[in-house]
PDB file of C-alpha atoms in Angstrom:
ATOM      1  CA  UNK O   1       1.319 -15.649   2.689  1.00  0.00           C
ATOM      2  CA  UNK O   2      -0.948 -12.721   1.359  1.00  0.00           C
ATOM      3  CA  UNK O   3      -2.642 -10.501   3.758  1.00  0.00           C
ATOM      4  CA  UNK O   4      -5.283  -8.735   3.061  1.00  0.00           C
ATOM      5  CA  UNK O   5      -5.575  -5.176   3.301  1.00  0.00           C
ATOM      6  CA  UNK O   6      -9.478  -4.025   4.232  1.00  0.00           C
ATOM      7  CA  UNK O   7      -8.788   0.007   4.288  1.00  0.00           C
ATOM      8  CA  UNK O   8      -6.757   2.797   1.896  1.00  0.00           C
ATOM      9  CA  UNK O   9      -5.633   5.853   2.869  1.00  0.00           C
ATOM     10  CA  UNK O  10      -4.195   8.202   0.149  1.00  0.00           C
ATOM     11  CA  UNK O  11      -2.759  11.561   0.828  1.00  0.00           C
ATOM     12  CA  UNK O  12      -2.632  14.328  -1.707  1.00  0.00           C
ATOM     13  CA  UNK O  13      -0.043  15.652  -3.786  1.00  0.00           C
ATOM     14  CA  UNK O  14      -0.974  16.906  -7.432  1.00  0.00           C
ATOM     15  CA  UNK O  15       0.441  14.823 -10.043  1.00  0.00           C
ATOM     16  CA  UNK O  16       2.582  13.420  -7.333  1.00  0.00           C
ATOM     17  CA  UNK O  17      -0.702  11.130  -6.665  1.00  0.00           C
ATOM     18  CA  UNK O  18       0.667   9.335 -10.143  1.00  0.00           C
ATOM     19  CA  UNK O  19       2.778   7.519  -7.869  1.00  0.00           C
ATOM     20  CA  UNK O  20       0.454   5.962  -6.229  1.00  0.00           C
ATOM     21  CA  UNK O  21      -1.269   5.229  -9.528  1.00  0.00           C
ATOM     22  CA  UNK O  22       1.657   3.118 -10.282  1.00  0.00           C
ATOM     23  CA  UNK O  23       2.507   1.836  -6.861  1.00  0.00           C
ATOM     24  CA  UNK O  24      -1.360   0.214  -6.934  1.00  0.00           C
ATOM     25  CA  UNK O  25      -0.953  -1.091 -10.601  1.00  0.00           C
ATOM     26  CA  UNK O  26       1.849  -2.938  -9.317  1.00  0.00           C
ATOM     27  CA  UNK O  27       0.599  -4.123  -6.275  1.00  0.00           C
ATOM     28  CA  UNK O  28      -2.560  -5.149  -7.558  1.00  0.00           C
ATOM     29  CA  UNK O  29      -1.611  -7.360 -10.031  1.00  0.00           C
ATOM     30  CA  UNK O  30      -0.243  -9.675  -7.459  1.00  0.00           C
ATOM     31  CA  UNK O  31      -2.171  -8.842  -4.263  1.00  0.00           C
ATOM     32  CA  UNK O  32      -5.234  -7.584  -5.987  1.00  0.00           C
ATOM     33  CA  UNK O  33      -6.593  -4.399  -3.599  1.00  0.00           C
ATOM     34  CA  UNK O  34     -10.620  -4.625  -2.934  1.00  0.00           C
ATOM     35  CA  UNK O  35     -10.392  -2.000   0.511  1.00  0.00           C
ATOM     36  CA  UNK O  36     -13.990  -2.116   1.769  1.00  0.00           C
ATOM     37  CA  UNK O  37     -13.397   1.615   2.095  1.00  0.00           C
ATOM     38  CA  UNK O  38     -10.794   4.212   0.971  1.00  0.00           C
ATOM     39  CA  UNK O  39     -10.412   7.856   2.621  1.00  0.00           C
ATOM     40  CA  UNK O  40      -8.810  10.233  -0.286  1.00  0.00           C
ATOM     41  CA  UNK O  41      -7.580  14.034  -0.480  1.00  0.00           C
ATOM     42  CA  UNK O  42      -7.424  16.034  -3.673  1.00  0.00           C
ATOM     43  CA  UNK O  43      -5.867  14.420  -6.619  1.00  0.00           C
ATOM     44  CA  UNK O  44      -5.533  11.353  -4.838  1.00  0.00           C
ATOM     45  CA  UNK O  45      -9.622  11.150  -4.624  1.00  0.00           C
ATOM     46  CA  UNK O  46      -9.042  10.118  -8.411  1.00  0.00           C
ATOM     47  CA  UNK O  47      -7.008   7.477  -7.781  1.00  0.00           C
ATOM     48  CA  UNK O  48      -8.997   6.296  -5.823  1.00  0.00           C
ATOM     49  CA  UNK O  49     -11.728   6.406  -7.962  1.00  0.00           C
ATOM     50  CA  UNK O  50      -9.745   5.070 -11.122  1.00  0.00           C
ATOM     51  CA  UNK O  51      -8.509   1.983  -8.716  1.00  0.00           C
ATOM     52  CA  UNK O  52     -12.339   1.002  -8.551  1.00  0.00           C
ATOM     53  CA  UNK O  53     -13.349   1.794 -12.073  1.00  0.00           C
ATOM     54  CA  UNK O  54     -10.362  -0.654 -13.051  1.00  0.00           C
ATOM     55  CA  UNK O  55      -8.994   3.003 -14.841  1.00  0.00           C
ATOM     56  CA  UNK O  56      -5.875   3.599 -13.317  1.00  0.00           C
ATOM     57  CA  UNK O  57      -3.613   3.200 -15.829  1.00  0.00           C
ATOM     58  CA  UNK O  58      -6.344   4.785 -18.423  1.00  0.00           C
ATOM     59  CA  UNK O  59      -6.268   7.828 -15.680  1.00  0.00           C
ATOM     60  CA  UNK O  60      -2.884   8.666 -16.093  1.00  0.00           C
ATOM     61  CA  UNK O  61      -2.749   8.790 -20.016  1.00  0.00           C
ATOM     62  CA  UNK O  62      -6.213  10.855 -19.930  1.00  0.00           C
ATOM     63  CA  UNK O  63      -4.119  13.301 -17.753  1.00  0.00           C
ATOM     64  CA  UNK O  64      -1.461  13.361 -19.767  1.00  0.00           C
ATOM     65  CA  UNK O  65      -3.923  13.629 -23.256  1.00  0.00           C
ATOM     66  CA  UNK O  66      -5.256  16.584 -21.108  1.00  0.00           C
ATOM     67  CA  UNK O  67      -2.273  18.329 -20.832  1.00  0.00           C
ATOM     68  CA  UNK O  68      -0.988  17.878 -24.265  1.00  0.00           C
ATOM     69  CA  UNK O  69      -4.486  19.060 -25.299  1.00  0.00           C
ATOM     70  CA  UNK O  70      -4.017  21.823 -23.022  1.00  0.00           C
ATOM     71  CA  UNK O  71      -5.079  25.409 -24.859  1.00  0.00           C
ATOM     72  CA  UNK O  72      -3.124  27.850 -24.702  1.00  0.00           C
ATOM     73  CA  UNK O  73      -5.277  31.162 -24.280  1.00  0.00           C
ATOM     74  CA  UNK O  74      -4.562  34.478 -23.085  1.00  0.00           C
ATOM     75  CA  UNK O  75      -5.270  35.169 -19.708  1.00  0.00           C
ATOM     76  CA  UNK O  76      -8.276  37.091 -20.593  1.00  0.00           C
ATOM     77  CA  UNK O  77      -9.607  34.015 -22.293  1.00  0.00           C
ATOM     78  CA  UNK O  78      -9.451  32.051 -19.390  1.00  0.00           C
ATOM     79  CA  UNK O  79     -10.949  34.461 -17.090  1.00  0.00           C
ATOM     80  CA  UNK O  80     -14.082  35.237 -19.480  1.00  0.00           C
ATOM     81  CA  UNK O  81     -14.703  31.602 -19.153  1.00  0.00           C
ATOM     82  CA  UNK O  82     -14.479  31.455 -15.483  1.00  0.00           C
ATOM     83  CA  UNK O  83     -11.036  29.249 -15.327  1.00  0.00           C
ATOM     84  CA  UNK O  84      -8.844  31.449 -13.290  1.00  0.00           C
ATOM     85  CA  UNK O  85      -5.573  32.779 -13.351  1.00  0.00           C
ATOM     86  CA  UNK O  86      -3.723  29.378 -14.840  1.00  0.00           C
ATOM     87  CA  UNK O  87      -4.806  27.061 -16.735  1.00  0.00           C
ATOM     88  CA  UNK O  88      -4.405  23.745 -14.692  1.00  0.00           C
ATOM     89  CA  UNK O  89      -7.808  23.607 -12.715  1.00  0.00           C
ATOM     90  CA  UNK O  90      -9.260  23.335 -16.813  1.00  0.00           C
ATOM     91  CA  UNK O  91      -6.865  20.496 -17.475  1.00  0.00           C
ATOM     92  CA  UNK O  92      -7.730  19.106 -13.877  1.00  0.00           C
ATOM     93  CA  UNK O  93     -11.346  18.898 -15.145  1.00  0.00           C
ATOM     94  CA  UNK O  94     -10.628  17.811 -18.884  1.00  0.00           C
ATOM     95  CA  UNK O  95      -8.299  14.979 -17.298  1.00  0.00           C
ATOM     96  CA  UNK O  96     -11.265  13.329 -14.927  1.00  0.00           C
ATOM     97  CA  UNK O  97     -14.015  13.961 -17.680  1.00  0.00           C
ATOM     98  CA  UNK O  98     -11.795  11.850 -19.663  1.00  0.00           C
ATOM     99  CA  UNK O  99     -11.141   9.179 -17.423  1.00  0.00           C
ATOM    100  CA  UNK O 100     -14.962   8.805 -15.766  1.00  0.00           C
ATOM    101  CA  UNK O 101     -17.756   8.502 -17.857  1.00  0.00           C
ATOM    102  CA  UNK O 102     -21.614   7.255 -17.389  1.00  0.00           C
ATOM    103  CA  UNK O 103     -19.828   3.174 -16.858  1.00  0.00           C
ATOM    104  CA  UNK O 104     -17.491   4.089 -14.399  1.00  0.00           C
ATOM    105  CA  UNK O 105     -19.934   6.176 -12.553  1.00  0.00           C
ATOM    106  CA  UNK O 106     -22.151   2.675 -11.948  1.00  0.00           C
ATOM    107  CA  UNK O 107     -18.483   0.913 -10.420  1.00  0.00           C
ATOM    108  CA  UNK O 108     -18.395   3.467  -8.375  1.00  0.00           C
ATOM    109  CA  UNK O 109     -21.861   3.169  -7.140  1.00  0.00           C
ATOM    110  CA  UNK O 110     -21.658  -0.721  -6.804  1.00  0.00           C
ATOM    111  CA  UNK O 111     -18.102  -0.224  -5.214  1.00  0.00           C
ATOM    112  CA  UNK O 112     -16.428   0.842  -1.948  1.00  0.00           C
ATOM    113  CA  UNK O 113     -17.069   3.589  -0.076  1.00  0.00           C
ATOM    114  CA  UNK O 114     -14.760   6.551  -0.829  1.00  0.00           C
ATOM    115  CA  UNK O 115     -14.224   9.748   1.289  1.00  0.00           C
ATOM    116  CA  UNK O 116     -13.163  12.828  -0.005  1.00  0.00           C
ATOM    117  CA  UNK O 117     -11.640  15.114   2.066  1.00  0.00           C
ATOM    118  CA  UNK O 118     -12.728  18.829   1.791  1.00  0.00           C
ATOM    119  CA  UNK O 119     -12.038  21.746   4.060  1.00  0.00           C
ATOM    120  CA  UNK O 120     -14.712  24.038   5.350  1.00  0.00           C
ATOM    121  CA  UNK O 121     -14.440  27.514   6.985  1.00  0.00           C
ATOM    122  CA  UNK O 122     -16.872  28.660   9.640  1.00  0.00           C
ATOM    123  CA  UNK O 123     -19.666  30.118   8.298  1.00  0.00           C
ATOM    124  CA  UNK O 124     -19.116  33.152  10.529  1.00  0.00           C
ATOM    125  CA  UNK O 125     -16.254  34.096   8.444  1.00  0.00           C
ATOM    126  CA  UNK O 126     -16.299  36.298   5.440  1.00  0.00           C
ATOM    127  CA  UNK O 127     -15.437  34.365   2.232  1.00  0.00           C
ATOM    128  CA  UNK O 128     -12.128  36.166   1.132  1.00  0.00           C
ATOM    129  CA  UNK O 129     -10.836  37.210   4.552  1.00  0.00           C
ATOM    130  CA  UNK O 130     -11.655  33.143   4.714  1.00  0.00           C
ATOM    131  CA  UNK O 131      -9.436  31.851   1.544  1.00  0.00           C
ATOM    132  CA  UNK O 132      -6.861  34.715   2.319  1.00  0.00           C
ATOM    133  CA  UNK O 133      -6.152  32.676   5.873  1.00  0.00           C
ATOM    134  CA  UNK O 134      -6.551  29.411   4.025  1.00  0.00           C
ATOM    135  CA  UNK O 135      -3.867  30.571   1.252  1.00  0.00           C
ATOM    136  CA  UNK O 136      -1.552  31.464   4.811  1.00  0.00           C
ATOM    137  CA  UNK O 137      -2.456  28.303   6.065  1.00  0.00           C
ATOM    138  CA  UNK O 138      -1.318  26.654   2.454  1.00  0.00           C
ATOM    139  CA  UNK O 139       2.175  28.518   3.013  1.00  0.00           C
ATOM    140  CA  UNK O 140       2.492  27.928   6.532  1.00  0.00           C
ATOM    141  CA  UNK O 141       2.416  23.817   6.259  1.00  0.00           C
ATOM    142  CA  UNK O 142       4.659  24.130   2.718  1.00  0.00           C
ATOM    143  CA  UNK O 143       7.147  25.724   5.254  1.00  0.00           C
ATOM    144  CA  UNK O 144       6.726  22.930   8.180  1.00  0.00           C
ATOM    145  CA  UNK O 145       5.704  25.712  10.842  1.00  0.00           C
ATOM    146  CA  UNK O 146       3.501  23.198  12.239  1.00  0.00           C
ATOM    147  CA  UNK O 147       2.443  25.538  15.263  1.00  0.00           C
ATOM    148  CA  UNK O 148       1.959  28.412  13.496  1.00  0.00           C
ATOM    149  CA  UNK O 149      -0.333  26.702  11.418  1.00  0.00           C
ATOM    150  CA  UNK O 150      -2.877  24.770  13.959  1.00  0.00           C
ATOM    151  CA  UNK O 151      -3.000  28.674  15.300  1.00  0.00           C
ATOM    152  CA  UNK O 152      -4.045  29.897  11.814  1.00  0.00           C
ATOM    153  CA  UNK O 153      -6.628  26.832  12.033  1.00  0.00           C
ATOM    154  CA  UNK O 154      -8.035  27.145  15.418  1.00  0.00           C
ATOM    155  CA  UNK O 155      -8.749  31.036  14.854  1.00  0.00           C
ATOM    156  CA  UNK O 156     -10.556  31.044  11.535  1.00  0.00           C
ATOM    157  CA  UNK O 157     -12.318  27.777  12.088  1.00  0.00           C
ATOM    158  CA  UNK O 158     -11.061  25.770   9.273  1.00  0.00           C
ATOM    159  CA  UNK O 159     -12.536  22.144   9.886  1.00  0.00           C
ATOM    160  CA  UNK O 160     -12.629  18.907   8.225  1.00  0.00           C
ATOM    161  CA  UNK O 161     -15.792  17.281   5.988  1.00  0.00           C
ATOM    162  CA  UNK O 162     -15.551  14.367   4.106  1.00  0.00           C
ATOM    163  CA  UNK O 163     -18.219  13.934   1.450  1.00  0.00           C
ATOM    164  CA  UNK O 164     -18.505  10.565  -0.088  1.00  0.00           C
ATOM    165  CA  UNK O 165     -18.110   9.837  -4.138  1.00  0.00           C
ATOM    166  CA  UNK O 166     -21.597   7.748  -3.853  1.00  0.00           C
ATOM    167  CA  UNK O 167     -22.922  11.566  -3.477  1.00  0.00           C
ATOM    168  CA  UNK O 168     -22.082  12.342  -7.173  1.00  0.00           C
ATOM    169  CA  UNK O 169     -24.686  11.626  -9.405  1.00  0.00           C
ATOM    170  CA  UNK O 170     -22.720  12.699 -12.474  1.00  0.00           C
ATOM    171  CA  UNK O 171     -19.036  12.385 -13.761  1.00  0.00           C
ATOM    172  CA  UNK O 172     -19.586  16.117 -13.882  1.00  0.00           C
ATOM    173  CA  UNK O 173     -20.180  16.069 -10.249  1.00  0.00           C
ATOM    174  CA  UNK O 174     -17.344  14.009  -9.689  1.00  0.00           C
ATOM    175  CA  UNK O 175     -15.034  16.457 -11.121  1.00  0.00           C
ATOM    176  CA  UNK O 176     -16.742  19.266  -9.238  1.00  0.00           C
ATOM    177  CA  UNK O 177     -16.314  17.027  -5.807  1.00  0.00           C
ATOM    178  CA  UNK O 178     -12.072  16.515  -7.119  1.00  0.00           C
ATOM    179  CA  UNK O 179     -12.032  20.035  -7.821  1.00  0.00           C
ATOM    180  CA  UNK O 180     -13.058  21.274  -4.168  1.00  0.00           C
ATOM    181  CA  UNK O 181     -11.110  18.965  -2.554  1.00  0.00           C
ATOM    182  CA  UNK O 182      -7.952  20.197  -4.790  1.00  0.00           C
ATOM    183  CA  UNK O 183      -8.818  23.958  -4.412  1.00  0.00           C
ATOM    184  CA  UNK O 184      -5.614  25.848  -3.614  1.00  0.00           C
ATOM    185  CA  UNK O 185      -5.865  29.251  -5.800  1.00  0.00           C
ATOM    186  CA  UNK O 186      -4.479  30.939  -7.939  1.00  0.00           C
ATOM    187  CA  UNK O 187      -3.954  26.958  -9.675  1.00  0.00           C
ATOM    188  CA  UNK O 188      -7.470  27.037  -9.215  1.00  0.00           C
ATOM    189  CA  UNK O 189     -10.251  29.444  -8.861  1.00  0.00           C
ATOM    190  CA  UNK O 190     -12.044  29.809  -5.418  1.00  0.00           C
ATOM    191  CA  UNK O 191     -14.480  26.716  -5.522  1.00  0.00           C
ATOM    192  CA  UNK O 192     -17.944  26.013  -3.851  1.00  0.00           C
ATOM    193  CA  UNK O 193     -19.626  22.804  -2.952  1.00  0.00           C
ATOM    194  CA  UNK O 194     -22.974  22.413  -2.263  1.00  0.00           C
ATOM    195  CA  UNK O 195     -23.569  26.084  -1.708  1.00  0.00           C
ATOM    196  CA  UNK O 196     -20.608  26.822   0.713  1.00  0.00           C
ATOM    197  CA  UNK O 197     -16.717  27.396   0.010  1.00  0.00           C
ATOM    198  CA  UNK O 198     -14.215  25.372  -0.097  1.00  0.00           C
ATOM    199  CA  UNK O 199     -10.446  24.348   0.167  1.00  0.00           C
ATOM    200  CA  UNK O 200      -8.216  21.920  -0.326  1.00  0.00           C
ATOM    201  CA  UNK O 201      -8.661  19.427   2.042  1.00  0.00           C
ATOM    202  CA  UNK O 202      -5.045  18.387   3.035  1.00  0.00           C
ATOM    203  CA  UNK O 203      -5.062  21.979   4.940  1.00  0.00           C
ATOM    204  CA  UNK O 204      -6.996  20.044   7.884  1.00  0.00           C
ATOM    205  CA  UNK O 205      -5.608  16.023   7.010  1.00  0.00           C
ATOM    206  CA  UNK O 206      -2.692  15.480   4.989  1.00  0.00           C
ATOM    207  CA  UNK O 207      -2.982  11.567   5.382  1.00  0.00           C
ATOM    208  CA  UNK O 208      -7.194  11.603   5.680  1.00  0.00           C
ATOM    209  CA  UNK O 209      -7.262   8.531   8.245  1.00  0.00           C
ATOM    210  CA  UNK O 210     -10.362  10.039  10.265  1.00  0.00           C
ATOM    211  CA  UNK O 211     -12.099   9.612   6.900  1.00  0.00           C
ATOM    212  CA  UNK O 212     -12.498   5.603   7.789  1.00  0.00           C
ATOM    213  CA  UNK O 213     -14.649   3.904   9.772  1.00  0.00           C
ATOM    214  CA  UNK O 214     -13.782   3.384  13.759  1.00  0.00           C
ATOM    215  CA  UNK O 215     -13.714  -0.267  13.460  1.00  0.00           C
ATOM    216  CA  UNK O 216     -10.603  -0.734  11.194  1.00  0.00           C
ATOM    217  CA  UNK O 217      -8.546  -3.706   9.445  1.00  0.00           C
ATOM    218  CA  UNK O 218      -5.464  -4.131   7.985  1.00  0.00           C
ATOM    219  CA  UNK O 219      -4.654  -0.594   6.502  1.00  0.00           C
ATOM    220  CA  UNK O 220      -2.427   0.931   3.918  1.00  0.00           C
ATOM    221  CA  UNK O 221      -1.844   4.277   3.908  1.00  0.00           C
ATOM    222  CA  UNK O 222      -0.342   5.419   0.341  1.00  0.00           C
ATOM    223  CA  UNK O 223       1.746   8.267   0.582  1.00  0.00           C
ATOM    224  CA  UNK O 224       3.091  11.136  -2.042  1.00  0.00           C
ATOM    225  CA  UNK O 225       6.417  11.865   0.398  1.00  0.00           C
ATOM    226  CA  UNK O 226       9.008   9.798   1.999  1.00  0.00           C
ATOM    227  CA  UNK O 227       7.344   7.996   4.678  1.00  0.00           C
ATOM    228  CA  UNK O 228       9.927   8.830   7.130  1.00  0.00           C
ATOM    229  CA  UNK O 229       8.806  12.157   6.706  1.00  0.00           C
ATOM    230  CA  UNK O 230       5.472  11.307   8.468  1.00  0.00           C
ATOM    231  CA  UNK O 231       4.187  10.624  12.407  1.00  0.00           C
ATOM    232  CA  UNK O 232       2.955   7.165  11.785  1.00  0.00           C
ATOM    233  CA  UNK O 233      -0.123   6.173  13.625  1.00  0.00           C
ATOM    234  CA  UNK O 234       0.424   2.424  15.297  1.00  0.00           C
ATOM    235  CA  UNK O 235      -0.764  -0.457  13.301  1.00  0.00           C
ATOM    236  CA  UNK O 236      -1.236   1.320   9.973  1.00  0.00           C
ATOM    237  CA  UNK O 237       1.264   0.508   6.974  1.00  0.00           C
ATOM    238  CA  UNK O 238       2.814   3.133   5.284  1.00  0.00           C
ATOM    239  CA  UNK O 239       4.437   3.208   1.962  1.00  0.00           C
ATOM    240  CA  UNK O 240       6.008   6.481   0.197  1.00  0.00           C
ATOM    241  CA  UNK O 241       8.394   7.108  -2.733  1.00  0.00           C
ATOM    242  CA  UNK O 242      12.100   5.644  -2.140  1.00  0.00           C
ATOM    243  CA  UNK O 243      13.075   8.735  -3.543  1.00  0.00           C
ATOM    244  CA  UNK O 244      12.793  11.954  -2.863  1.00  0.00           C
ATOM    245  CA  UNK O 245      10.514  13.865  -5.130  1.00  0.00           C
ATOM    246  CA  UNK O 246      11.258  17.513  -6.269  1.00  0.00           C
ATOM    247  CA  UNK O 247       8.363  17.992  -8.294  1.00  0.00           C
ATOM    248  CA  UNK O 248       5.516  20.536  -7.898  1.00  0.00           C
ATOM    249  CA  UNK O 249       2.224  19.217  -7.263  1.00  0.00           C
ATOM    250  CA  UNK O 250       1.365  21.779 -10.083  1.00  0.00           C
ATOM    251  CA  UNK O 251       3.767  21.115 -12.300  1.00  0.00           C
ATOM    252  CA  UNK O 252       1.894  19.473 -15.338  1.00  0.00           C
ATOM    253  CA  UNK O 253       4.226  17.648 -17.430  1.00  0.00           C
ATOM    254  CA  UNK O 254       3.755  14.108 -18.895  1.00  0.00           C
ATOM    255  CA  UNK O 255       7.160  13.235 -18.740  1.00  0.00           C
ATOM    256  CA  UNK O 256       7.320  13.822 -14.964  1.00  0.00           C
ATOM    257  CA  UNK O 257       4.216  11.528 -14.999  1.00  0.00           C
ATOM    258  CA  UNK O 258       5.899   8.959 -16.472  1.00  0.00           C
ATOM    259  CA  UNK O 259       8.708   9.238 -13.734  1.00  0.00           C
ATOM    260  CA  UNK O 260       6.474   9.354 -10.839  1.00  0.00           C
ATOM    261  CA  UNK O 261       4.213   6.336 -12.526  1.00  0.00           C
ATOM    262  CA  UNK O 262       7.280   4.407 -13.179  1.00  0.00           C
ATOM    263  CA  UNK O 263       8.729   4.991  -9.780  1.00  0.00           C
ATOM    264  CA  UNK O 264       5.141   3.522  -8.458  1.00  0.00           C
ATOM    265  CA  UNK O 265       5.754   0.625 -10.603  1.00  0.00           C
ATOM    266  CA  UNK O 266       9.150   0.232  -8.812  1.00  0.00           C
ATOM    267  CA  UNK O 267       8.557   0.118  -5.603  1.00  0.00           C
ATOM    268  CA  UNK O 268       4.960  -1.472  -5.510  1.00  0.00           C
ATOM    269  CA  UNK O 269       7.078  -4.341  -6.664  1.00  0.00           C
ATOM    270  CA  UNK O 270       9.973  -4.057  -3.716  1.00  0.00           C
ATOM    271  CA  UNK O 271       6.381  -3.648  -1.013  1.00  0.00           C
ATOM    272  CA  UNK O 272       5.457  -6.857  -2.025  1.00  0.00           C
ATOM    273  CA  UNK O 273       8.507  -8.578  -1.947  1.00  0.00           C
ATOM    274  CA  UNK O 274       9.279  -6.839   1.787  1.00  0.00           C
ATOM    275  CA  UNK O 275       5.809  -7.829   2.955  1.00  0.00           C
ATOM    276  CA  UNK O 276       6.255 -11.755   1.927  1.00  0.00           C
ATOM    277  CA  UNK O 277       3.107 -10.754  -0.905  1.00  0.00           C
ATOM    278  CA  UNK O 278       5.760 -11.111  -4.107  1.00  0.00           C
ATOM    279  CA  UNK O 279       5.554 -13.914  -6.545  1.00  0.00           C
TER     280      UNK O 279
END
């Protein structure tokens, strides 16, 4: 019997996210996934994106034709064009110029609502005294001090905004909305949206669920870590790699793209065999 699942969830993870890429393309083909709505984080907001474009698999090779492409200029070079420290917020934006042009701009219009999740500061608070406790933040949650963290939170005012992809106009605006949502410097410079900074959104929502709507169906939230790792909210299916993944969310490298997309592959396939959805 197939069930149908109404809602996505998709946490972040850098090119961890090609996971879910493949976990989808193999799920999909089977159980094809039409959410009504899907709440994203940082490089997950593409694969989102790419699901409803019909682009996923195209995604992944333009990220990997961005990173083979990838130039290899001084550090002066990049800074005289505004790209930061290291390259990878340039390949970021190369990779979802790619993958999104004018078409896939008008199945995203005609499509499902998608959240991104972006993270605001209070506008009380100085910009770099701002990103300095957002960078803490970054280090704080990479360590699991979970109560340190909601401190560093509650006393600089970091808060949650999701914007939606309907917003962007422009695949050029789409990148810019991917970008913010991803910003976690130095891999990328410090980013503004619509005026006002920005950081990576999985500093206030790893798993963006708040970024549906109140009255909920079935829902799948895709993961980029062992599930077991994460406090599940009742009702809500989770799925995460079956292994565990020791790979940087920086760490741009096809072949580790392949891996993660492959992995997808593998255990879409055992989800829909454990959920009675299988051929």
């Amino acid at each position: 019997m197939r069930e149908e699942i109404n809602y996505l969830v998709l946490q972040g993870g850098g090119i961890r996210c090609a996971w879910q890429a493949g976990f989808i393309a193999a799920v999909d083909g089977a159980m094809p996934l039409r959410p009504r709505a899907i709440a994203a984080v940082s490089a997950s907001s593409t694969v989102a994106c790419a699901l409803v474009c019909g682009r996923l698999e195209f995604g992944v090779d333009c990220l990997k034709a961005a990173i083979s492409c990838k130039k290899k200029g001084s550090f002066a070079a990049r800074m005289s064009r505004g790209q930061g420290l290291l390259p990878h917020a340039g390949i970021y934006r190369d990779a979802v110029m790619r993958t999104f042009d004018r078409a896939a701009m008008q199945s995203l219009f005609a499509g499902p609502d998608i959240q991104v999740l972006v993270t605001r500061m209070s506008p009380t608070l100085p910009k770099y005294p701002g990103m300095l406790a957002g960078l803490s933040l970054c280090g704080l949650q990479a360590l699991g001090v979970g109560r340190n963290h909601r401190r560093v939170k509650a006393r600089f005012g970091f808060r949650k905004e999701f914007v939606p992809v309907k917003r962007c106009a422009t695949p050029s605006d789409l990148a810019d909305l991917v970008l913010a949502s991803s910003c976690t410097p130095p891999f990328t410079p410090f980013y503004s949206l619509y005026g006002r900074p920005v950081l990576d959104g999985g500093l206030t929502e790893s798993v963006p669920l708040s970024g549906l709507p109140e009255t909920q169906g079935k829902t799948l939230a895709l993961l980029t870590v062992k599930a077991e790792t994460i406090d599940r909210v009742p009702g809500i299916w989770y799925a995460g790699p079956s292994e565990e993944i020791r790979i940087g969310g920086w760490d741009y490298d096809a072949d580790k793209i392949d891996r993660l997309y492959a992995l997808g592959r593998k255990d879409g396939a055992s989800f829909l065999k454990a959920s009675g959805n299988g051929c």
